[in-house]
Short mmCIF file of C-alpha atoms in Angstrom, two decimals:
data_model
loop_
_atom_site.label_atom_id
_atom_site.label_comp_id
_atom_site.label_asym_id
_atom_site.label_seq_id
_atom_site.Cartn_x
_atom_site.Cartn_y
_atom_site.Cartn_z
CA MET Y 1 181.40 25.69 28.28
CA GLN Y 2 178.15 23.90 27.51
CA VAL Y 3 177.65 23.24 23.82
CA ILE Y 4 174.37 23.72 21.96
CA HIS Y 5 172.35 20.54 21.87
CA GLU Y 6 172.89 18.73 18.63
CA GLY Y 7 170.22 16.99 16.59
CA SER Y 8 166.95 18.09 15.01
CA GLY Y 9 168.33 21.49 14.05
CA LEU Y 10 168.39 22.61 17.71
CA GLY Y 11 164.64 22.09 17.90
CA GLY Y 12 162.97 24.01 20.70
CA HIS Y 13 165.46 22.73 23.30
CA ASP Y 14 168.52 24.88 22.67
CA ARG Y 15 169.90 26.25 25.91
CA PRO Y 16 173.58 26.99 25.31
CA ASP Y 17 175.97 28.60 27.73
CA LEU Y 18 176.70 31.98 26.17
CA GLY Y 19 178.98 33.21 28.93
CA GLY Y 20 182.22 31.56 27.80
CA PRO Y 21 185.29 33.56 26.83
CA GLU Y 22 184.95 32.59 23.14
CA PRO Y 23 181.29 33.16 22.07
CA GLY Y 24 181.98 33.04 18.32
CA PRO Y 25 181.42 29.32 17.72
CA VAL Y 26 178.24 29.19 19.82
CA PHE Y 27 176.81 32.27 18.11
CA GLY Y 28 177.77 30.83 14.74
CA ARG Y 29 175.69 27.74 15.51
CA LEU Y 30 172.83 29.89 16.83
CA PHE Y 31 172.91 31.93 13.64
CA ASP Y 32 172.94 28.83 11.45
CA ALA Y 33 170.04 27.33 13.39
CA HIS Y 34 167.77 30.37 13.70
CA ALA Y 35 168.66 33.21 11.30
CA ALA Y 36 166.69 31.93 8.29
CA GLN Y 37 163.47 31.36 10.26
CA LEU Y 38 163.89 34.64 12.09
CA ARG Y 39 164.40 36.44 8.79
CA ARG Y 40 161.24 34.89 7.29
CA TYR Y 41 159.23 36.01 10.30
CA LEU Y 42 160.69 39.52 10.23
CA ALA Y 43 160.22 39.80 6.45
CA ARG Y 44 156.52 39.09 6.87
CA ARG Y 45 156.34 41.87 9.44
CA VAL Y 46 158.46 44.60 7.82
CA GLY Y 47 159.60 43.40 4.38
CA PRO Y 48 162.78 41.70 3.15
CA GLU Y 49 165.29 44.56 3.35
CA PRO Y 50 164.46 45.71 6.89
CA ALA Y 51 164.30 42.02 7.91
CA ASN Y 52 167.93 41.50 6.86
CA ASP Y 53 168.94 44.50 8.96
CA LEU Y 54 166.85 43.35 11.92
CA VAL Y 55 168.33 39.84 11.86
CA ALA Y 56 171.83 41.27 11.92
CA GLU Y 57 170.85 43.69 14.68
CA THR Y 58 169.21 40.89 16.67
CA PHE Y 59 172.38 38.82 16.70
CA LEU Y 60 174.50 41.87 17.46
CA VAL Y 61 172.32 42.74 20.45
CA ALA Y 62 172.34 39.09 21.55
CA LEU Y 63 176.14 38.98 21.39
CA ARG Y 64 176.46 42.23 23.35
CA ARG Y 65 173.92 41.12 25.95
CA ARG Y 66 174.84 37.45 26.10
CA GLU Y 67 175.37 37.64 29.88
CA THR Y 68 171.63 38.40 30.29
CA TYR Y 69 170.59 35.09 28.69
CA ARG Y 70 169.45 32.56 31.29
CA PRO Y 71 169.10 29.02 29.87
CA GLU Y 72 166.99 27.99 32.85
CA LEU Y 73 164.37 30.61 31.89
CA GLY Y 74 163.97 29.71 28.22
CA THR Y 75 165.49 28.57 24.97
CA ALA Y 76 167.93 30.61 22.92
CA ARG Y 77 165.32 30.61 20.14
CA SER Y 78 162.70 32.36 22.26
CA TRP Y 79 165.36 34.74 23.63
CA LEU Y 80 166.33 35.71 20.07
CA TYR Y 81 162.68 36.22 19.08
CA GLY Y 82 162.25 38.38 22.19
CA ILE Y 83 165.17 40.57 21.12
CA ALA Y 84 163.83 40.73 17.56
CA THR Y 85 160.36 41.66 18.83
CA ASN Y 86 161.80 44.49 20.90
CA LEU Y 87 163.68 45.74 17.84
CA LEU Y 88 160.48 45.46 15.78
CA ARG Y 89 158.75 47.85 18.15
CA HIS Y 90 160.96 50.58 16.72
CA HIS Y 91 159.52 49.74 13.31
CA VAL Y 92 155.86 49.57 14.37
CA ARG Y 93 154.98 52.97 12.96
CA SER Y 94 156.19 51.90 9.53
CA GLU Y 95 154.37 48.59 9.83
CA LEU Y 96 151.12 50.31 10.79
CA ARG Y 97 151.46 52.81 7.96
CA GLY Y 98 151.99 49.89 5.55
CA LEU Y 99 148.93 47.99 6.80
CA GLN Y 100 146.81 51.13 6.63
CA ALA Y 101 148.10 51.91 3.12
CA THR Y 102 147.27 48.35 2.01
CA ALA Y 103 143.78 48.78 3.41
CA ARG Y 104 143.32 52.12 1.58
CA LEU Y 105 144.77 50.77 -1.67
CA ALA Y 106 142.48 47.74 -1.67
CA ARG Y 107 139.43 49.92 -0.97
CA THR Y 108 140.45 52.20 -3.84
CA GLY Y 109 140.95 49.19 -6.12
CA GLU Y 110 137.50 47.90 -5.20
CA ALA Y 111 135.81 51.12 -6.25
CA SER Y 112 137.70 51.49 -9.53
CA HIS Y 113 137.19 47.90 -10.75
CA ALA Y 114 133.61 47.29 -9.63
CA GLY Y 115 132.17 46.97 -13.17
CA HIS Y 116 134.69 44.52 -14.75
CA ASP Y 117 134.37 40.82 -15.62
CA GLY Y 118 134.49 37.84 -13.20
CA ARG Y 119 138.28 37.62 -13.07
CA VAL Y 120 138.61 41.23 -12.04
CA ALA Y 121 135.81 40.73 -9.53
CA GLU Y 122 137.75 37.87 -7.94
CA GLN Y 123 140.88 40.02 -7.74
CA VAL Y 124 138.92 42.84 -6.17
CA ASP Y 125 137.37 40.41 -3.71
CA ALA Y 126 140.83 39.17 -2.73
CA GLN Y 127 142.02 42.76 -2.35
CA VAL Y 128 139.08 43.58 -0.12
CA ARG Y 129 139.79 40.55 2.09
CA ALA Y 130 143.47 41.55 2.27
CA ALA Y 131 142.45 45.10 3.18
CA GLN Y 132 140.12 43.86 5.90
CA LEU Y 133 142.81 41.60 7.33
CA ALA Y 134 145.45 44.35 7.14
CA GLY Y 135 143.03 46.75 8.79
CA ALA Y 136 142.26 44.24 11.53
CA LEU Y 137 145.97 43.68 12.22
CA ALA Y 138 146.54 47.43 12.33
CA ARG Y 139 143.79 47.81 14.95
CA LEU Y 140 145.37 45.25 17.30
CA SER Y 141 147.46 46.59 20.14
CA PRO Y 142 151.22 46.12 19.64
CA ALA Y 143 151.25 43.44 22.38
CA ASP Y 144 148.37 41.54 20.76
CA ARG Y 145 149.86 41.87 17.26
CA ASP Y 146 153.26 40.62 18.51
CA THR Y 147 151.61 37.67 20.27
CA LEU Y 148 149.51 36.68 17.26
CA LEU Y 149 152.28 37.05 14.69
CA LEU Y 150 154.90 35.24 16.80
CA VAL Y 151 152.52 32.25 16.83
CA SER Y 152 151.14 32.45 13.29
CA TRP Y 153 154.09 33.79 11.29
CA ALA Y 154 157.12 32.75 13.35
CA GLY Y 155 155.64 29.40 14.37
CA LEU Y 156 156.49 29.77 18.05
CA GLU Y 157 154.58 27.75 20.60
CA PRO Y 158 152.69 29.78 23.24
CA ALA Y 159 155.31 28.87 25.87
CA GLU Y 160 158.04 30.22 23.56
CA VAL Y 161 156.03 33.39 22.96
CA ALA Y 162 155.78 33.81 26.73
CA GLU Y 163 159.56 33.44 27.02
CA ALA Y 164 160.15 35.84 24.12
CA LEU Y 165 157.86 38.53 25.50
CA GLY Y 166 158.67 37.97 29.17
CA ILE Y 167 155.09 37.27 30.18
CA PRO Y 168 153.38 34.27 31.80
CA PRO Y 169 152.22 31.47 29.46
CA GLY Y 170 148.66 31.91 30.72
CA THR Y 171 148.71 35.51 29.49
CA VAL Y 172 149.72 34.32 26.01
CA ARG Y 173 146.92 31.74 25.95
CA SER Y 174 144.30 34.25 27.11
CA ARG Y 175 145.55 36.86 24.60
CA LEU Y 176 145.37 34.33 21.77
CA HIS Y 177 141.86 33.30 22.76
CA ARG Y 178 140.71 36.94 22.92
CA ILE Y 179 142.50 37.85 19.64
CA ARG Y 180 141.02 34.89 17.76
CA ARG Y 181 137.52 35.76 18.98
CA TRP Y 182 138.05 39.40 17.97
CA LEU Y 183 139.40 38.43 14.53
CA ARG Y 184 136.39 36.21 13.81
CA THR Y 185 134.25 39.31 14.19
CA ASN Y 186 136.52 41.94 12.66
CA ALA Y 187 138.61 40.18 9.99
CA PRO Y 188 137.63 38.78 6.57
CA ALA Y 189 136.64 35.15 6.01
CA PRO Y 190 137.30 32.21 8.34
CA GLU Y 191 140.12 30.82 6.16
CA GLU Y 192 142.15 34.05 6.51
CA VAL Y 193 141.58 34.03 10.27
CA GLN Y 194 142.63 30.38 10.43
CA ASP Y 195 145.88 31.29 8.67
CA LEU Y 196 146.62 33.73 11.46
CA ALA Y 197 145.27 31.73 14.33
#
């Protein structure tokens, strides 16, 4: 059985053999190497509690489907993010409702605090920018939102996003280019767009 590459926390080069008779140690190392980052990414998408559940579910699905992993096609990291992204799709309705609620709440806050002092005005301004950004994310297609957030929140490289989503790298690059152009027009200020792009 091939062992996970050691050094630099598995980096982006982890391609273990998951087909051995005793997968526990390999999955233990995969969990240690990727669970915390995966949880941070998922928590940004759906919140901390669902993220914990999704991380556990991701590794459970990975263990059950370990024979489908092909090291020659991509890293274990991108494979895990692909599984997690597929699981996230079941939570998209909740995510969209949350983004839309944030947008409504910030608009409501803007109207009710319009006459207060400078500090309140700054808070309202920040709420409005958050609402615009949340609204812009909610208007993206699920494929575009997954692509953007895998790059900006999970920190995956475009090639890893391609592996995770099972699409060509050129498609990821063209999506990112189109999404960034769209966000410049439809999202708040350039610094918020830069955070996402």
